[in-house]
Short mmCIF file of C-alpha atoms in Angstrom, two decimals:
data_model
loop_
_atom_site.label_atom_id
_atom_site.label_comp_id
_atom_site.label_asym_id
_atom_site.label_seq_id
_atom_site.Cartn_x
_atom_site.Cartn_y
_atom_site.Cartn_z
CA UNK A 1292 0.00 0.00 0.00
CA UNK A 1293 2.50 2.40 0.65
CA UNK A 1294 4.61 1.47 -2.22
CA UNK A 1295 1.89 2.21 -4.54
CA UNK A 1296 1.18 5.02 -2.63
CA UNK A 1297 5.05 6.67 -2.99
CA UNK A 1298 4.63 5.77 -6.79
CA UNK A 1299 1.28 8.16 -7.15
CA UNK A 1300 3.04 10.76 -5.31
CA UNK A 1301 6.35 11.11 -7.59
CA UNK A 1302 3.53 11.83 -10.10
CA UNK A 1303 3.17 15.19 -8.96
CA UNK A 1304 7.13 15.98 -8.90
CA UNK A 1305 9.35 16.71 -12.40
CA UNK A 1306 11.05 13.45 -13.82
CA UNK A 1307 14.42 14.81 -12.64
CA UNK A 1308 12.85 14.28 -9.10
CA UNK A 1309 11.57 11.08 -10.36
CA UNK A 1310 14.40 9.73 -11.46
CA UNK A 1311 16.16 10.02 -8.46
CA UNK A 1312 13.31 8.92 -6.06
CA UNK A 1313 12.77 5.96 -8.29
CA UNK A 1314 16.21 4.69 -7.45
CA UNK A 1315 16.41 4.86 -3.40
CA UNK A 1316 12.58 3.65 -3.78
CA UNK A 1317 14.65 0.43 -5.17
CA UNK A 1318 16.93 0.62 -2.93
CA UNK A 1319 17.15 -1.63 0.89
CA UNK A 1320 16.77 1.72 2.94
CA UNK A 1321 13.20 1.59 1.41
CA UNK A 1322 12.32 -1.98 2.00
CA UNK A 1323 13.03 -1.61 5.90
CA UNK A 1324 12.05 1.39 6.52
CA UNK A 1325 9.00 1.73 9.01
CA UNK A 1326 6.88 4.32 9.44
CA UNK A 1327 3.46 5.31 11.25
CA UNK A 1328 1.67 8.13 9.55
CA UNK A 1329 1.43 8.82 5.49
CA UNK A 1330 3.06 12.13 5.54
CA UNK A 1331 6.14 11.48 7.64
CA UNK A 1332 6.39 8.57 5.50
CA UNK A 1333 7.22 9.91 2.58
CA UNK A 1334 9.71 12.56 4.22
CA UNK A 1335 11.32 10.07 6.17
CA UNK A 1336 11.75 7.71 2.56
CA UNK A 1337 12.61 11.21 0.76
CA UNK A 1338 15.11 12.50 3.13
CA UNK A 1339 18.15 10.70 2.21
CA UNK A 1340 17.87 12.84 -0.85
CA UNK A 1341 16.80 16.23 0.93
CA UNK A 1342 19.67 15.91 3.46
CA UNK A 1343 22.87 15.64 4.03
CA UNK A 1344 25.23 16.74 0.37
CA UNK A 1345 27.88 15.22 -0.76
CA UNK A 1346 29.66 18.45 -1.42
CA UNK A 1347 30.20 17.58 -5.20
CA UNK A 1348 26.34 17.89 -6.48
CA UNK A 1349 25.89 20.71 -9.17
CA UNK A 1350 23.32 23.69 -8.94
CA UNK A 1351 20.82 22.03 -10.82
CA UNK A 1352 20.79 18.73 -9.35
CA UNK A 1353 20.77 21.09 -6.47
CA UNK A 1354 17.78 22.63 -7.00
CA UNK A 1355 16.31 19.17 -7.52
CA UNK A 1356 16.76 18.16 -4.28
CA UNK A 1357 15.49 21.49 -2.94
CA UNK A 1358 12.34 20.96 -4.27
CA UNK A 1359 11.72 17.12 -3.66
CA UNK A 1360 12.56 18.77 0.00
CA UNK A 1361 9.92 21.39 -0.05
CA UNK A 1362 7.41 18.77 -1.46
CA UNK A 1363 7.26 17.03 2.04
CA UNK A 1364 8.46 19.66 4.64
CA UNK A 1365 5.69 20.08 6.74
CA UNK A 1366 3.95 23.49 7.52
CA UNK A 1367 4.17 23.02 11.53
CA UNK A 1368 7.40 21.50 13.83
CA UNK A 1369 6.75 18.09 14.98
CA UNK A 1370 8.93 15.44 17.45
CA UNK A 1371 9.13 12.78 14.31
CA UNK A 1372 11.27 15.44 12.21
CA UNK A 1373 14.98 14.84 12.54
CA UNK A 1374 17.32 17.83 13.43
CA UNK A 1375 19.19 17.48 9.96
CA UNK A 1376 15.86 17.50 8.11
CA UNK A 1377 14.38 20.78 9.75
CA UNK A 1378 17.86 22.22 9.12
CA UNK A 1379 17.77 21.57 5.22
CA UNK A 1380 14.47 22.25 4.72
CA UNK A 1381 14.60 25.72 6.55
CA UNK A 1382 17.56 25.97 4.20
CA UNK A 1383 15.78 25.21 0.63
CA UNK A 1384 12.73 27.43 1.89
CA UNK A 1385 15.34 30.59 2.45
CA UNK A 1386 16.60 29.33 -0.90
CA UNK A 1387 13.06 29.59 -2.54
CA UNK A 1388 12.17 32.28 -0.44
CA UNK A 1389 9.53 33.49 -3.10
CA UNK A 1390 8.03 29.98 -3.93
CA UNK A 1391 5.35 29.92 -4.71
CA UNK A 1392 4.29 33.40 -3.41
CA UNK A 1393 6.50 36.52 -2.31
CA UNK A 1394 7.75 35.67 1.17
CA UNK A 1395 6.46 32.11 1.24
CA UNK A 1396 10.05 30.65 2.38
CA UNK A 1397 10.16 32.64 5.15
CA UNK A 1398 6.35 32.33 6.08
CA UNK A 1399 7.83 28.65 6.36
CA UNK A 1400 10.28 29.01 8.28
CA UNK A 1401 8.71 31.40 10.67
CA UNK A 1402 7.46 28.21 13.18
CA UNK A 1403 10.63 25.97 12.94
CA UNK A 1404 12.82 29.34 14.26
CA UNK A 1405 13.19 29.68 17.95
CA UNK A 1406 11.70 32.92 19.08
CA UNK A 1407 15.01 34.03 20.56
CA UNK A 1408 16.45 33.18 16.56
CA UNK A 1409 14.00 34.89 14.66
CA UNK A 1410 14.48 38.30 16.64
CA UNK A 1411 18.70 37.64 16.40
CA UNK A 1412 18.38 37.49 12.62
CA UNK A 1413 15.69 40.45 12.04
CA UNK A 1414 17.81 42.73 14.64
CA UNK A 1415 14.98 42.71 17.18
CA UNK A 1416 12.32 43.84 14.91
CA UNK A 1417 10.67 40.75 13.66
CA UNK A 1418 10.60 38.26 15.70
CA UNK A 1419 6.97 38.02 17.41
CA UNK A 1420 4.57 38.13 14.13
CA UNK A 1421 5.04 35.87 10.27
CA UNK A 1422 4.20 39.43 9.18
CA UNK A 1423 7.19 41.31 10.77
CA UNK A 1424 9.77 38.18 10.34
CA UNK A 1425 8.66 38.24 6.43
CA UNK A 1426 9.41 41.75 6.51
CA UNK A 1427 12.62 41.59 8.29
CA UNK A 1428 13.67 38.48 7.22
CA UNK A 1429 14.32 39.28 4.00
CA UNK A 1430 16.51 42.26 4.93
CA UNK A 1431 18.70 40.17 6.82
CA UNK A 1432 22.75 39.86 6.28
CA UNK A 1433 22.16 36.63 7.96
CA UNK A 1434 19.29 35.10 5.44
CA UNK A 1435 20.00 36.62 2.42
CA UNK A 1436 23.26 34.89 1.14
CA UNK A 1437 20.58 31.37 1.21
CA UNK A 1438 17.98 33.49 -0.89
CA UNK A 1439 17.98 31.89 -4.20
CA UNK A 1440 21.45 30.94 -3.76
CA UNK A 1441 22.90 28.51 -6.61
CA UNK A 1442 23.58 25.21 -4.39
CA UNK A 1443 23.36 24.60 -0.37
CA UNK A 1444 25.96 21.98 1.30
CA UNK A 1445 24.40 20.88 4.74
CA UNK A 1446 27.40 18.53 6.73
CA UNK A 1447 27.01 16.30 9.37
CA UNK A 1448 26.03 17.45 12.32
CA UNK A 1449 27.72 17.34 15.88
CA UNK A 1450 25.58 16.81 19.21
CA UNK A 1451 25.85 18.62 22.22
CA UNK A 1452 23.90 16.72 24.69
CA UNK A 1453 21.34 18.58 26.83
CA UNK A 1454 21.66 20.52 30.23
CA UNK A 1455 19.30 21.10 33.18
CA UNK A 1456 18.68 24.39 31.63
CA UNK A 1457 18.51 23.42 27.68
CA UNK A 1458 17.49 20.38 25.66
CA UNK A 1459 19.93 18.81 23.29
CA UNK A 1460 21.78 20.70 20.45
CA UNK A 1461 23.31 19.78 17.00
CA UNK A 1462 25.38 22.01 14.99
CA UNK A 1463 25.36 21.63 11.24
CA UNK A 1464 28.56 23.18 8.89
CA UNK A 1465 26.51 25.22 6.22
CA UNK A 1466 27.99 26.48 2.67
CA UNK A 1467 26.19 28.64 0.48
CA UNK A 1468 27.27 28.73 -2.91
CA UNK A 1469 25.49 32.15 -4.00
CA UNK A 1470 23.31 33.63 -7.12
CA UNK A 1471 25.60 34.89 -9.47
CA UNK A 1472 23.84 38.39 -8.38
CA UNK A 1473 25.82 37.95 -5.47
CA UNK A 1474 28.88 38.59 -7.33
CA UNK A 1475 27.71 42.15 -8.25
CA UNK A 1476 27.46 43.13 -4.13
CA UNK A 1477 29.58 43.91 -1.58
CA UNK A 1478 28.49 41.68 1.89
CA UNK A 1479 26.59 44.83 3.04
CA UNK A 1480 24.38 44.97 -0.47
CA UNK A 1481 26.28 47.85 -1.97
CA UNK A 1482 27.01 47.36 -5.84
CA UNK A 1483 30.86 46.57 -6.30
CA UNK A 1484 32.53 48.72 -9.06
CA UNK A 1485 33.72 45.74 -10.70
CA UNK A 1486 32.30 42.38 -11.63
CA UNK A 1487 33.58 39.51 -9.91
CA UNK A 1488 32.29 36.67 -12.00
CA UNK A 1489 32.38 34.09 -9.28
CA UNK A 1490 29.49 33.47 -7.28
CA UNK A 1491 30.18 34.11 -3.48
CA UNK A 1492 30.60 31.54 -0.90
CA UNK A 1493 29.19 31.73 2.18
CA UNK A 1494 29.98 29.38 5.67
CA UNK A 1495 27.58 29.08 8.49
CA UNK A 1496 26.75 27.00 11.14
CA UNK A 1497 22.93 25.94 11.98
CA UNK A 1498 22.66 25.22 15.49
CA UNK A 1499 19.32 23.22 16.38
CA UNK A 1500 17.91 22.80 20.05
CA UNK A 1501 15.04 19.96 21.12
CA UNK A 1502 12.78 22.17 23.04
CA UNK A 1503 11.72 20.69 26.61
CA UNK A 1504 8.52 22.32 26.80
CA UNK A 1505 5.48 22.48 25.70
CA UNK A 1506 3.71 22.91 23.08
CA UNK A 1507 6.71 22.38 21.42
CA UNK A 1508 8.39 19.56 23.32
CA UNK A 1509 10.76 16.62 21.66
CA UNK A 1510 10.60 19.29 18.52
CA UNK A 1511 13.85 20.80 17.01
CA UNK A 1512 13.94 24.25 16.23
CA UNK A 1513 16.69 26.52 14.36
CA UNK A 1514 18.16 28.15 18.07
CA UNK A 1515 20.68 30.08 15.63
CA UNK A 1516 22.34 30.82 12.24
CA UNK A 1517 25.88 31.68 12.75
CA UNK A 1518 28.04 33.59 10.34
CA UNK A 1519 31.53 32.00 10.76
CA UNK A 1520 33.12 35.12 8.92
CA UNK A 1521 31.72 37.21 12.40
CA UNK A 1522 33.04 34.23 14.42
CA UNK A 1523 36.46 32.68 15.76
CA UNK A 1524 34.79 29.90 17.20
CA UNK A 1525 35.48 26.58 14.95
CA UNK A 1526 33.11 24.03 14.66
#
């Protein structure tokens, strides 16, 4: 049943998408896997190709991946999603951060952002309302290098095990491989006199936290987006 099931839903995705869900539908991972509800189903099967890169995938099998990962990310956090896959997908959704409608990346990330991370990244001025953090958001020096950036590189992430005071944390290496509109800007948005013709590359880290309370409890959340360029620490 859910076989047939995964093979009507790669109906509604392009046949690059298809191609490559057809083969890890073929593949053991599939045949064990075990899963509960429909929906987390087919993110759980998916996310083997929404996660973790290899570091050697182009932009446009890139861009594949982003949106097989935005077909299953689901609109509200939940304890079933993994820390690496809310990391990605808040990734792809900055990366389509006008798909399908103006703002609708960030309107998606808005619930998977701690509260203390959303006001961080929109400089205290967005982080209370999905109207102000749309707003904001898109403003930010810390968002905008993802916004339709050419290819995203998510590694493996390292665990920090929890505290009385916090809940468990994993910290994931980001790079950002840039639009080529990039290479027209300085970092603080001002048009460079000359061209540099390569697209700008960009290193963050995307440190996740398992909240401990309700409503939210057992969920991960982005806790914060680091720029290492602003940053000594090494991670």
């Amino acid at each position: 049943m859910l076989k047939a099931s995964f093979r009507f839903i790669l109906l509604l995705f392009s046949p690059e998408i298809c191609r490559e869900a057809h083969a890890f539908h073929r593949s053991p991972l599939f045949e064990t896997s075990q899963i509960s509800h429909e929906h987390n189903a087919f993110a759980r099967l998916l996310s083997p190709l929404c996660c973790v890169s290899d570091g050697n995938s182009s932009p446009s099998s890139d861009w594949i991946k982003a949106e097989l990962t935005l077909k299953v990310f689901p609109t509200e956090p939940s304890p079933e999603m993994s820390p690496e896959f809310v990391a990605i997908s808040c990734c792809r959704s900055l990366q389509f951060v006008d798909h399908p409608t103006e703002s609708a990346g960030l309107e998606r990330c808005f619930p998977f952002f701690a509260w203390e991370c959303r006001n961080v990244v929109t400089a205290r001025k967005g982080g209370d309302t999905v109207e102000r953090f749309c707003k904001y958001g898109v403003l930010s020096p810390a968002l905008q290098p993802f916004m339709g950036a050419n290819k995203i590189d998510l590694g493996e992430g390292t665990l920090t095990p929890g505290t009385m005071t916090r809940g468990d944390l994993v910290s994931f290496p980001v790079t950002v491989y840039g639009n080529d509109a990039l290479s027209f800007q300085h970092p603080s948005g001002l048009i460079r006199d000359t061209i540099d013709s390569t697209p700008k590359e960009s290193n963050f880290v995307i440190r996740m936290e398992k909240a401990r309370r309700p409503p939210l409890q057992g969920c991960w959340l982005v806790k914060e987006v680091i720029v290492l360029k602003h940053t000594k620490d090494t991670f």
